[in-house]
Amino acid sequence: MQIPQPYLLFLGDVTDPLAAKTARGILSWRPELCVGQYRLNSDTVSVGLTDLSLQEAKQQGAKTLIIGTANAGGFLPQTWLETLKHALELGYNIASGLHQRLADIPSLNQTAKENHCQLFDVRHYDQPLEVGNGKKRQGKRLLTVGTDCSVGKMYTSLAIEREMKAQGLRAQFRATGQTGILIAGRGISVDAVIADFIAGAAEAISPAFTDHDWDVIEGQGSLLNPAYAGVSLGLLHGSQPDAMVLCHEVGRQHIRHFPHMSLPSIQETIDVNLNAARLTNKNARFIGICLNSSSLNQDDALALCKKMEQQYQMPVTDPVRFGVATIVNNLLSI
Amino acid sequence: MQIPQPYLLFLGDVTDPLAAKTARGILSWRPELCVGQYRLNSDTVSVGLTDLSLQEAKQQGAKTLIIGTANAGGFLPQTWLETLKHALELGYNIASGLHQRLADIPSLNQTAKENHCQLFDVRHYDQPLEVGNGKKRQGKRLLTVGTDCSVGKMYTSLAIEREMKAQGLRAQFRATGQTGILIAGRGISVDAVIADFIAGAAEAISPAFTDHDWDVIEGQGSLLNPAYAGVSLGLLHGSQPDAMVLCHEVGRQHIRHFPHMSLPSIQETIDVNLNAARLTNKNARFIGICLNSSSLNQDDALALCKKMEQQYQMPVTDPVRFGVATIVNNLLSI
């Protein structure tokens, strides 16, 4: 699966800036893929791209319309249907990270077929997979892991890919969640595969390679999250990471959505990931820690990083504030 | 989901005794549910029940026809289709553990609808689930875990249920795989749910209860199997076991199907399961070890159990040869 590029980012008629998170993520990390934005009216949030009509963007080469918004239920607003059908008639593919599948909407499915266009429901995965086998594959892999969900694993992975490239390494980001897949143009939502195939999906996301230096694999969930640990373990085993980076949100008190469960410590998270990783890669190691320190001011954040670097004997940074150069340097120095 | 009982066991025209494993399992553990067997011809393997026609078994109260055979591809032989349609016309439900879904065969699906009968594809699970939450639930739970797949976890779970009942405890077997589900008449194939919901499925399989003493939950896979560990971890977290029993096959050299991966030690398996179990139950503990000692003679097997009891300081038995009374005794003594 490869989503044809470049993209036109569709923002519909959403007015909540947070709802445009997906579009903003794509633009931040892959500006070269974004021909423009398409808004249904002038009240719609903007991500700062040129407003283009479907026809204008098509003339500029756009191949896929990306539904760059999220909403509470994950459903496609009925009022967008005519626009999407029109896009298909113009020859666009459509990619969506919504829960509701575009392919399950009969009129869209029909129009896509008639116009030989593809619908990409990146939150779902229906292709055949094999179960994992744990066999050593060629190529070096870095995996981000976390003390919990939503602590910056995707951001950190993309920042590391960018920094590796800046330092002359040939790096490829490997996506495992819907926003990551829209950014990369391919990948598998590992939490959406049949449970038997989690590790196999991770092996498929980052197959053997010799044409570049590092695969940077987007982590999911946490080994110590009572809802999602199975996904995280399968992803860890299938990724066979040579290097891991721990992600953590400063000040988070309990596991997300679970006030009855306190957050695991950083050391505990490191230990449990190292132990599990060694099943498929004896040489797995941590090379750095990335903090989301937005609850602190800049000085306190920097002081915390310095203190933690002493404590854990590896680079500690906030990737948004201070970048990830120290972590990539560390990787190169070992 | 509850498969209506009692059952007529359908053996088709299979001649390989191993292919009747499912039927034999149901008969061993739930003889009271089996009205008889139905064979297409006299060369078909027998599980020793009375041969009945569909009509005869119906008159004796059979409510569900169980496809009690397995074959290499997991597909339904075309030649059985007329028989199954006839069963539906007589008012039977049909339950199958095959990979191929009965519900995906249009003529069967149609006939089932016309006759208001149900098709149970127990290897699949399409019902809505919630994600796990790790909240403590009422009731005591025992989970079997293993050094690998196919080391006797289902057998051990059923033997423990039976022994608990013999000792006056109110126990309920909770099924997590297709044969177990056909035996119990309900359950969820945890390896067939969407990965996000593994722990949630385990929570649904054994919800809070106060009307009996123990749920005995059938384990799956192994935390140290590179293909299936994610399933095992989600099942462990969702089960929140108070007690665990380790299952192991004596003499197995490497992880099943993976000659490149040596089998983990018993101590390593105990440690990794205890560590993971404590996320959702601080008091989780091992209460015994069950060996498949079929590679040894009886005397050597007994000697090995004695030696291992010293080593691990808990009851060690082969449930087939020596039963599981020592393990249930240990549970009661703590």
XYZ file of C-alpha atoms in Angstrom:
668
model
C 0.000 0.000 0.000
C 1.366 3.369 -1.022
C -0.842 6.463 -0.948
C -0.192 8.371 -4.211
C 1.459 11.755 -3.623
C 1.327 14.767 -3.505
C -1.705 15.607 -1.365
C -4.483 18.156 -1.160
C -5.387 18.582 2.526
C -9.156 18.661 3.042
C -10.289 20.561 6.132
C -14.052 20.362 5.523
C -15.921 22.863 7.624
C -14.270 22.219 10.998
C -13.745 25.269 13.162
C -11.925 23.688 16.132
C -8.167 24.131 15.522
C -7.455 20.885 17.434
C -9.561 18.977 14.914
C -7.022 19.811 12.195
C -4.197 18.033 14.051
C -3.720 15.421 11.350
C -3.416 18.000 8.556
C -1.019 20.024 10.665
C 1.106 16.914 11.316
C 1.385 16.127 7.624
C 2.309 19.714 6.811
C 4.921 19.893 9.603
C 6.747 16.741 8.614
C 6.124 16.507 4.871
C 5.562 20.068 3.562
C 6.878 18.986 0.150
C 3.896 16.619 -0.202
C 1.236 19.282 0.375
C 0.004 21.115 -2.738
C -2.508 23.173 -0.781
C -5.537 23.098 1.479
C -9.206 22.819 0.548
C -11.773 24.422 2.895
C -15.534 24.309 2.435
C -15.978 27.866 3.698
C -14.082 30.811 5.102
C -14.860 29.936 8.752
C -12.983 26.651 8.409
C -9.665 26.429 10.255
C -6.588 27.010 8.133
C -3.209 25.298 8.364
C -1.663 28.175 6.431
C -1.434 26.597 2.991
C -2.779 28.186 -0.195
C -6.522 27.641 -0.558
C -7.150 25.664 -3.715
C -10.259 24.234 -5.319
C -10.305 20.553 -6.241
C -9.734 21.483 -9.864
C -6.861 23.877 -9.129
C -5.032 21.374 -6.949
C -5.526 18.666 -9.558
C -3.898 20.900 -12.151
C -0.967 21.345 -9.759
C -0.530 17.592 -9.580
C -2.387 16.595 -6.397
C -3.149 12.867 -6.506
C -4.827 12.209 -3.157
C -7.323 14.159 -1.080
C -6.436 13.706 2.583
C -9.183 14.001 5.173
C -7.015 15.926 7.564
C -9.475 16.280 10.410
C -10.644 14.245 13.382
C -13.955 14.428 15.174
C -15.375 12.885 18.314
C -17.187 9.903 16.828
C -14.771 9.311 13.978
C -17.614 9.500 11.467
C -17.649 11.257 8.132
C -20.068 14.213 8.161
C -22.855 13.521 5.643
C -22.452 17.035 4.276
C -18.974 16.183 2.963
C -20.173 13.297 0.844
C -20.897 15.261 -2.320
C -17.481 16.921 -2.165
C -15.737 13.580 -1.826
C -17.694 12.082 -4.698
C -16.789 15.079 -6.816
C -13.117 14.587 -5.929
C -13.304 10.953 -7.037
C -14.919 12.016 -10.288
C -11.975 14.341 -10.853
C -9.609 11.407 -10.375
C -8.499 11.932 -6.767
C -7.768 9.042 -4.447
C -9.002 9.701 -0.909
C -7.199 8.799 2.324
C -8.822 8.953 5.742
C -7.838 8.221 9.317
C -11.439 8.215 10.535
C -12.889 5.237 12.393
C -15.693 4.956 9.840
C -14.445 3.350 6.666
C -14.893 5.283 3.446
C -15.081 1.907 1.701
C -18.179 1.101 3.799
C -20.082 4.053 2.340
C -21.733 2.469 -0.744
C -21.968 5.624 -2.861
C -18.286 6.472 -2.278
C -17.178 2.927 -2.919
C -19.184 2.869 -6.154
C -17.879 6.225 -7.352
C -14.295 5.212 -6.557
C -14.678 2.027 -8.612
C -16.240 3.848 -11.543
C -13.377 6.312 -11.628
C -10.596 3.781 -10.912
C -9.609 5.636 -7.744
C -8.524 4.195 -4.427
C -9.963 4.747 -0.944
C -7.366 4.427 1.840
C -8.838 3.764 5.281
C -5.546 3.904 7.119
C -6.971 3.167 10.560
C -7.975 -0.298 9.357
C -5.945 -3.107 7.867
C -7.457 -5.920 5.845
C -4.528 -7.173 3.818
C -3.157 -10.677 4.458
C -0.333 -10.829 7.002
C 1.887 -13.612 8.245
C 2.517 -14.291 11.921
C 5.829 -13.053 13.254
C 8.843 -15.349 13.233
C 11.461 -13.452 15.203
C 14.148 -14.102 12.599
C 16.949 -11.553 12.427
C 16.501 -9.216 9.452
C 19.032 -7.016 7.721
C 19.102 -3.328 8.583
C 19.260 -1.236 11.767
C 16.070 -0.290 13.554
C 15.172 2.322 16.149
C 11.859 2.085 18.028
C 10.261 4.707 20.252
C 8.578 3.372 23.397
C 6.794 5.185 26.189
C 5.714 5.335 29.805
C 2.173 5.583 28.377
C 0.070 6.347 25.292
C 0.172 9.875 23.838
C 3.559 10.901 25.171
C 5.141 11.937 21.872
C 6.301 8.711 20.224
C 5.281 9.763 16.706
C 6.737 13.233 17.060
C 9.978 11.847 18.469
C 10.273 9.268 15.683
C 9.803 11.905 12.987
C 12.215 14.284 14.722
C 14.838 11.543 14.878
C 14.333 10.696 11.198
C 14.801 14.367 10.298
C 17.880 14.734 12.521
C 19.437 11.538 11.170
C 19.022 12.894 7.662
C 20.532 16.214 8.747
C 23.547 14.295 10.047
C 23.945 12.431 6.766
C 22.302 9.145 7.703
C 19.802 7.590 5.325
C 16.770 7.171 7.586
C 13.183 6.096 6.910
C 10.257 6.716 9.219
C 8.007 3.629 9.559
C 4.426 4.404 10.508
C 2.259 2.303 12.828
C -0.701 4.654 13.453
C -3.117 6.563 11.271
C -1.500 10.014 11.342
C 1.930 8.495 10.830
C 0.629 6.522 7.851
C -0.794 9.655 6.223
C 2.552 11.386 6.779
C 4.616 8.489 5.427
C 2.120 7.525 2.725
C 2.267 3.929 3.938
C 2.402 1.745 7.040
C 0.065 -0.412 9.112
C -2.097 0.610 12.079
C -0.766 -2.169 14.307
C -3.532 -1.805 16.848
C -6.072 -2.575 14.103
C -4.703 -5.933 12.957
C -5.974 -9.289 14.224
C -4.203 -10.020 17.504
C -2.374 -13.089 16.180
C -0.583 -10.910 13.646
C 0.742 -7.991 15.724
C 4.377 -9.075 15.602
C 3.958 -10.150 11.988
C 2.630 -6.694 11.142
C 5.683 -5.095 12.751
C 7.923 -7.357 10.707
C 6.032 -6.321 7.557
C 6.258 -2.601 8.414
C 10.040 -2.770 8.523
C 11.227 -5.622 6.306
C 14.885 -6.466 5.682
C 16.747 -3.657 3.897
C 20.223 -2.766 2.673
C 19.495 0.437 0.742
C 19.568 2.829 3.715
C 20.947 3.091 7.247
C 18.104 3.176 9.765
C 14.398 2.465 9.981
C 12.828 4.674 12.652
C 9.696 2.866 13.824
C 6.829 4.748 15.452
C 5.956 3.129 18.805
C 2.432 2.561 20.108
C 0.972 2.328 23.613
C 3.120 1.060 26.462
C 4.120 -2.310 27.894
C 2.692 -1.089 31.206
C -0.676 0.101 29.928
C -3.374 -2.420 30.950
C -5.376 -1.836 27.767
C -2.729 -1.768 25.045
C 0.363 -3.607 26.297
C -0.258 -6.540 23.952
C 0.056 -4.274 20.929
C 3.233 -2.707 22.331
C 4.826 -6.102 23.018
C 4.071 -7.473 19.567
C 5.392 -4.283 18.000
C 8.559 -4.498 20.114
C 9.201 -8.159 19.258
C 8.496 -7.621 15.567
C 10.606 -4.453 15.371
C 13.678 -6.144 16.915
C 15.080 -2.700 17.672
C 18.809 -2.145 17.904
C 18.104 1.189 19.583
C 15.173 2.429 21.672
C 14.208 5.923 22.746
C 11.962 6.361 25.765
C 9.185 8.979 25.580
C 7.565 10.448 28.680
C 5.281 13.332 29.588
C 6.563 15.301 32.562
C 4.002 15.566 35.333
C 1.556 12.931 34.151
C 0.180 11.363 37.325
C -1.625 8.278 36.133
C -2.031 6.147 33.038
C -4.155 7.967 30.465
C -7.878 7.428 31.062
C -7.099 5.224 34.108
C -6.983 7.295 37.305
C -6.780 4.046 39.296
C -3.350 3.215 37.819
C -0.280 5.291 38.611
C 2.232 5.979 35.868
C 5.198 3.567 35.832
C 8.606 5.038 36.577
C 11.064 5.716 33.783
C 13.464 3.104 35.148
C 10.738 0.463 35.332
C 9.704 1.265 31.764
C 13.303 0.989 30.568
C 13.795 -2.339 32.342
C 10.605 -3.963 31.101
C 11.252 -2.870 27.507
C 14.880 -4.006 27.553
C 13.925 -7.406 28.946
C 11.225 -7.918 26.356
C 13.286 -6.562 23.449
C 16.061 -9.064 24.076
C 13.830 -11.932 22.967
C 14.386 -10.913 19.349
C 17.508 -8.718 19.621
C 20.126 -9.456 22.282
C 21.835 -6.133 21.589
C 18.814 -3.881 22.081
C 19.656 -0.792 24.116
C 18.282 2.616 25.063
C 20.051 5.570 23.485
C 18.041 8.468 24.888
C 14.965 9.858 26.598
C 12.524 12.359 25.092
C 10.366 14.415 27.419
C 7.213 16.341 26.731
C 8.072 19.124 29.180
C 5.291 21.535 28.213
C 4.148 21.710 31.850
C 7.474 23.355 32.800
C 9.044 26.633 31.805
C 12.084 26.523 29.526
C 14.691 26.841 32.290
C 13.124 24.205 34.488
C 12.817 21.900 31.492
C 16.495 22.283 30.653
C 17.495 21.724 34.280
C 15.382 18.575 34.413
C 17.008 17.210 31.251
C 20.480 17.833 32.703
C 19.562 16.154 35.981
C 18.049 13.152 34.244
C 21.083 12.791 31.982
C 23.155 12.195 35.117
C 20.591 9.814 36.526
C 20.109 7.637 33.418
C 23.517 8.134 31.809
C 22.138 8.938 28.370
C 20.952 12.034 26.458
C 17.673 13.489 27.737
C 15.871 16.175 25.753
C 12.524 17.715 24.899
C 12.388 17.198 21.120
C 10.095 20.204 20.578
C 12.242 22.602 22.613
C 15.763 21.288 22.258
C 15.742 18.900 19.293
C 17.136 15.387 19.241
C 20.700 15.970 18.023
C 22.178 14.691 21.285
C 20.351 11.399 20.860
C 21.445 10.896 17.263
C 25.002 11.850 18.279
C 24.855 9.193 20.955
C 23.691 6.609 18.436
C 26.621 7.421 16.171
C 29.162 7.350 18.982
C 28.375 3.816 20.158
C -22.874 -15.817 22.856
C -23.950 -19.206 24.131
C -23.980 -22.224 21.821
C -27.268 -24.079 22.462
C -26.718 -27.519 23.998
C -26.682 -30.529 23.787
C -24.596 -31.321 20.727
C -24.466 -33.806 17.882
C -20.792 -34.289 16.938
C -20.311 -34.268 13.159
C -17.276 -36.218 11.948
C -17.910 -35.904 8.214
C -15.878 -38.401 6.247
C -12.477 -37.863 7.877
C -10.371 -40.983 8.322
C -7.365 -39.520 10.168
C -7.949 -40.048 13.919
C -5.978 -36.855 14.698
C -8.476 -34.833 12.663
C -11.185 -35.696 15.206
C -9.276 -34.017 18.057
C -11.915 -31.365 18.628
C -14.754 -33.888 18.880
C -12.677 -36.017 21.223
C -11.931 -32.994 23.418
C -15.599 -32.111 23.744
C -16.476 -35.710 24.577
C -13.671 -36.022 27.162
C -14.572 -32.896 29.076
C -18.315 -32.556 28.500
C -19.704 -36.076 27.844
C -23.073 -34.968 29.198
C -23.393 -32.501 26.301
C -22.911 -35.108 23.559
C -26.067 -36.840 22.311
C -24.180 -38.887 19.736
C -21.953 -38.775 16.675
C -22.885 -38.380 13.020
C -20.603 -39.952 10.412
C -21.073 -39.744 6.649
C -19.894 -43.324 6.093
C -18.553 -46.340 7.905
C -14.891 -45.517 7.138
C -15.147 -42.270 9.076
C -13.256 -42.175 12.400
C -15.377 -42.806 15.483
C -15.079 -41.174 18.898
C -17.053 -44.061 20.398
C -20.470 -42.421 20.688
C -23.689 -43.915 19.327
C -24.080 -43.254 15.599
C -27.200 -41.185 15.055
C -28.801 -39.650 11.986
C -29.633 -35.941 12.048
C -33.300 -36.829 12.635
C -32.557 -39.304 15.434
C -30.318 -36.894 17.309
C -32.894 -34.129 16.905
C -35.519 -36.357 18.491
C -33.108 -36.918 21.393
C -32.841 -33.186 21.921
C -29.660 -32.189 20.065
C -29.692 -28.448 19.403
C -26.341 -27.811 17.714
C -24.333 -29.739 15.150
C -20.649 -29.397 16.015
C -18.096 -29.671 13.235
C -15.723 -31.709 15.337
C -12.901 -32.047 12.847
C -9.910 -30.051 11.711
C -8.138 -30.163 8.388
C -5.002 -28.660 6.974
C -6.427 -25.594 5.244
C -9.244 -25.005 7.718
C -11.767 -25.067 4.870
C -15.138 -26.756 4.810
C -15.187 -29.654 2.312
C -17.719 -28.846 -0.426
C -19.147 -32.347 -0.088
C -20.426 -31.531 3.427
C -22.497 -28.588 2.299
C -25.722 -30.459 1.556
C -25.546 -32.213 4.942
C -25.112 -28.923 6.762
C -27.986 -27.302 4.862
C -30.158 -30.287 5.709
C -29.225 -29.911 9.397
C -30.267 -26.246 9.301
C -33.567 -27.210 7.686
C -34.155 -29.583 10.581
C -33.592 -26.733 13.019
C -29.986 -27.356 14.082
C -27.599 -24.545 14.866
C -24.085 -25.240 13.572
C -20.817 -24.462 15.370
C -17.424 -24.636 13.716
C -13.826 -24.030 14.690
C -12.632 -23.933 11.080
C -10.745 -20.953 9.685
C -13.296 -20.546 6.896
C -16.429 -18.900 8.237
C -19.690 -20.767 7.753
C -21.362 -17.360 7.656
C -19.276 -16.500 4.580
C -20.809 -19.381 2.591
C -23.861 -17.695 1.016
C -26.056 -20.802 0.726
C -25.450 -21.747 4.377
C -26.023 -18.227 5.575
C -29.265 -18.037 3.614
C -30.542 -21.417 4.842
C -29.683 -20.505 8.444
C -31.680 -17.283 8.151
C -34.662 -18.993 6.571
C -34.773 -21.522 9.395
C -33.981 -19.075 12.215
C -30.853 -21.007 13.144
C -27.474 -19.686 14.240
C -24.023 -20.262 12.759
C -21.210 -20.072 15.330
C -17.773 -19.446 13.840
C -15.897 -19.717 17.108
C -12.461 -19.004 15.672
C -13.614 -15.510 14.771
C -15.038 -12.732 16.874
C -17.007 -9.824 15.441
C -18.997 -8.593 18.429
C -18.245 -5.149 19.870
C -15.661 -5.123 22.656
C -14.332 -2.429 24.936
C -10.650 -1.848 25.535
C -9.308 -3.194 28.802
C -9.225 -0.974 31.871
C -7.272 -3.000 34.428
C -9.827 -2.341 37.169
C -10.004 -4.962 39.920
C -13.046 -7.211 39.449
C -14.799 -9.433 41.932
C -14.025 -13.150 41.912
C -10.878 -15.302 41.984
C -9.128 -16.209 38.751
C -6.609 -18.838 37.749
C -4.772 -18.587 34.420
C -2.619 -21.209 32.739
C 0.524 -19.906 31.057
C 3.257 -21.736 29.195
C 6.851 -21.944 28.060
C 5.372 -22.079 24.542
C 2.236 -22.721 22.459
C 0.717 -26.212 22.510
C 2.074 -27.345 25.848
C -1.235 -28.357 27.465
C -2.792 -25.127 28.705
C -6.357 -26.054 27.695
C -6.052 -29.578 29.064
C -4.576 -28.295 32.327
C -7.295 -25.663 32.710
C -10.056 -28.229 32.231
C -8.340 -30.717 34.565
C -8.100 -28.030 37.244
C -11.761 -27.095 36.799
C -12.744 -30.746 37.191
C -10.488 -31.241 40.241
C -11.751 -28.055 41.894
C -15.304 -29.325 41.484
C -14.279 -32.717 42.893
C -12.895 -30.887 45.929
C -16.132 -28.955 46.406
C -15.142 -25.667 44.825
C -17.516 -23.991 42.385
C -15.289 -23.552 39.335
C -15.964 -22.371 35.795
C -13.703 -22.959 32.826
C -13.331 -19.839 30.660
C -12.433 -20.544 27.042
C -10.082 -18.445 24.893
C -9.562 -20.737 21.875
C -11.817 -22.546 19.439
C -11.790 -26.027 20.962
C -12.232 -24.593 24.443
C -15.178 -22.518 23.226
C -16.890 -25.570 21.734
C -16.339 -27.399 25.048
C -17.603 -24.518 27.176
C -20.315 -23.438 24.742
C -19.010 -19.882 24.960
C -15.879 -17.771 25.101
C -13.783 -15.593 22.803
C -10.854 -16.625 20.584
C -8.546 -13.937 21.950
C -6.066 -14.298 19.143
C -8.818 -13.401 16.650
C -9.882 -10.047 18.096
C -8.559 -6.707 16.884
C -5.237 -6.096 18.630
C -6.468 -3.039 20.544
C -9.022 -5.204 22.336
C -7.004 -8.193 23.560
C -7.041 -7.198 27.217
C -10.644 -6.033 26.891
C -11.576 -9.437 25.477
C -9.958 -11.139 28.468
C -11.933 -8.868 30.801
C -15.127 -9.802 28.920
C -14.360 -13.533 29.046
C -14.202 -13.466 32.833
C -16.347 -10.594 34.109
C -16.906 -9.830 37.804
C -18.723 -12.648 39.614
C -19.922 -13.604 43.087
C -21.920 -16.754 42.308
C -19.006 -19.203 42.271
C -15.481 -19.572 43.617
C -13.004 -19.629 40.739
C -12.798 -18.847 37.055
C -10.200 -21.068 35.396
C -9.021 -19.213 32.285
C -7.471 -21.050 29.369
C -4.101 -19.511 28.493
C -2.810 -18.883 24.964
C 0.659 -18.696 23.475
C 3.568 -17.538 25.594
C 5.102 -14.231 26.653
C 8.352 -15.495 25.161
C 7.015 -16.572 21.775
C 8.057 -14.015 19.120
C 4.822 -14.470 17.139
C 2.145 -14.536 19.839
C 3.480 -12.799 22.951
C 1.197 -9.797 22.430
C -1.871 -12.002 22.724
C -0.471 -13.670 25.842
C 0.320 -10.336 27.504
C -3.125 -8.865 26.837
C -4.740 -12.062 28.100
C -2.586 -11.959 31.233
C -3.355 -8.304 31.970
C -7.060 -8.739 31.333
C -7.299 -11.946 33.358
C -5.687 -10.353 36.445
C -4.977 -13.852 37.754
C -4.731 -14.524 41.482
C -3.133 -17.858 40.659
C -1.112 -19.075 37.689
C -0.117 -22.561 36.624
C 2.862 -23.016 34.330
C 2.588 -25.567 31.506
C 5.636 -27.074 29.829
C 6.446 -29.911 27.468
C 9.390 -31.971 28.660
C 12.111 -32.261 26.047
C 10.965 -29.542 23.681
C 14.160 -28.020 22.293
C 13.000 -24.879 20.581
C 9.955 -22.651 20.249
C 7.331 -24.373 18.122
C 7.885 -23.760 14.396
C 10.979 -21.631 15.196
C 14.122 -23.795 15.223
C 16.177 -20.598 15.475
C 14.787 -19.804 18.940
C 15.583 -21.979 21.956
C 12.860 -22.652 24.491
C 12.914 -20.305 27.506
C 13.677 -21.865 30.875
C 10.893 -22.535 33.349
C 12.360 -20.018 35.788
C 12.560 -17.318 33.112
C 8.954 -18.018 32.115
C 7.803 -17.794 35.729
C 9.664 -14.522 36.265
C 8.406 -12.793 33.126
C 4.795 -13.815 33.800
C 4.926 -12.770 37.453
C 6.386 -9.388 36.564
C 3.761 -8.745 33.906
C 0.857 -10.085 35.974
C 1.577 -7.668 38.810
C 0.504 -4.717 36.655
C -3.138 -5.678 37.233
C -2.868 -7.953 40.303
C -0.172 -7.332 42.895
C -0.914 -10.693 44.546
C -0.510 -12.869 41.460
C 1.463 -16.023 42.207
C 2.323 -19.411 40.744
C 0.695 -22.378 42.479
C 2.003 -25.262 40.392
C 3.643 -26.594 37.243
C 2.057 -29.021 34.771
C 4.311 -31.059 32.542
C 3.545 -32.903 29.347
C 5.947 -35.760 30.116
C 4.902 -38.071 27.303
C 8.505 -38.288 26.102
C 9.464 -40.031 29.387
C 8.401 -43.337 30.894
C 6.160 -43.242 33.940
C 8.947 -43.708 36.518
C 11.182 -41.071 35.000
C 8.251 -38.678 34.762
C 7.430 -39.145 38.444
C 11.072 -38.685 39.422
C 11.270 -35.495 37.375
C 8.156 -34.099 39.070
C 9.636 -34.823 42.512
C 12.934 -33.224 41.605
C 11.259 -30.137 40.175
C 9.031 -29.789 43.241
C 12.199 -29.330 45.277
C 13.637 -26.911 42.778
C 10.583 -24.660 42.366
C 8.987 -25.185 45.797
C 5.529 -25.888 44.427
C 3.543 -28.908 43.192
C 4.725 -30.310 39.850
C 2.673 -32.912 38.017
C 1.744 -34.355 34.653
C -2.013 -33.750 34.581
C -2.646 -36.669 32.216
C -0.669 -39.175 34.287
C -0.936 -37.937 37.841
C -3.862 -35.491 37.907
C -3.809 -32.005 39.381
C -4.998 -32.661 42.956
C -1.686 -31.490 44.428
C -2.055 -28.146 42.665
C -5.641 -27.583 43.820
C -4.599 -28.649 47.345
C -1.857 -26.048 47.231
C -4.335 -23.399 46.148
C -6.594 -24.225 49.083
C -3.744 -24.295 51.588
C -2.499 -20.777 50.859
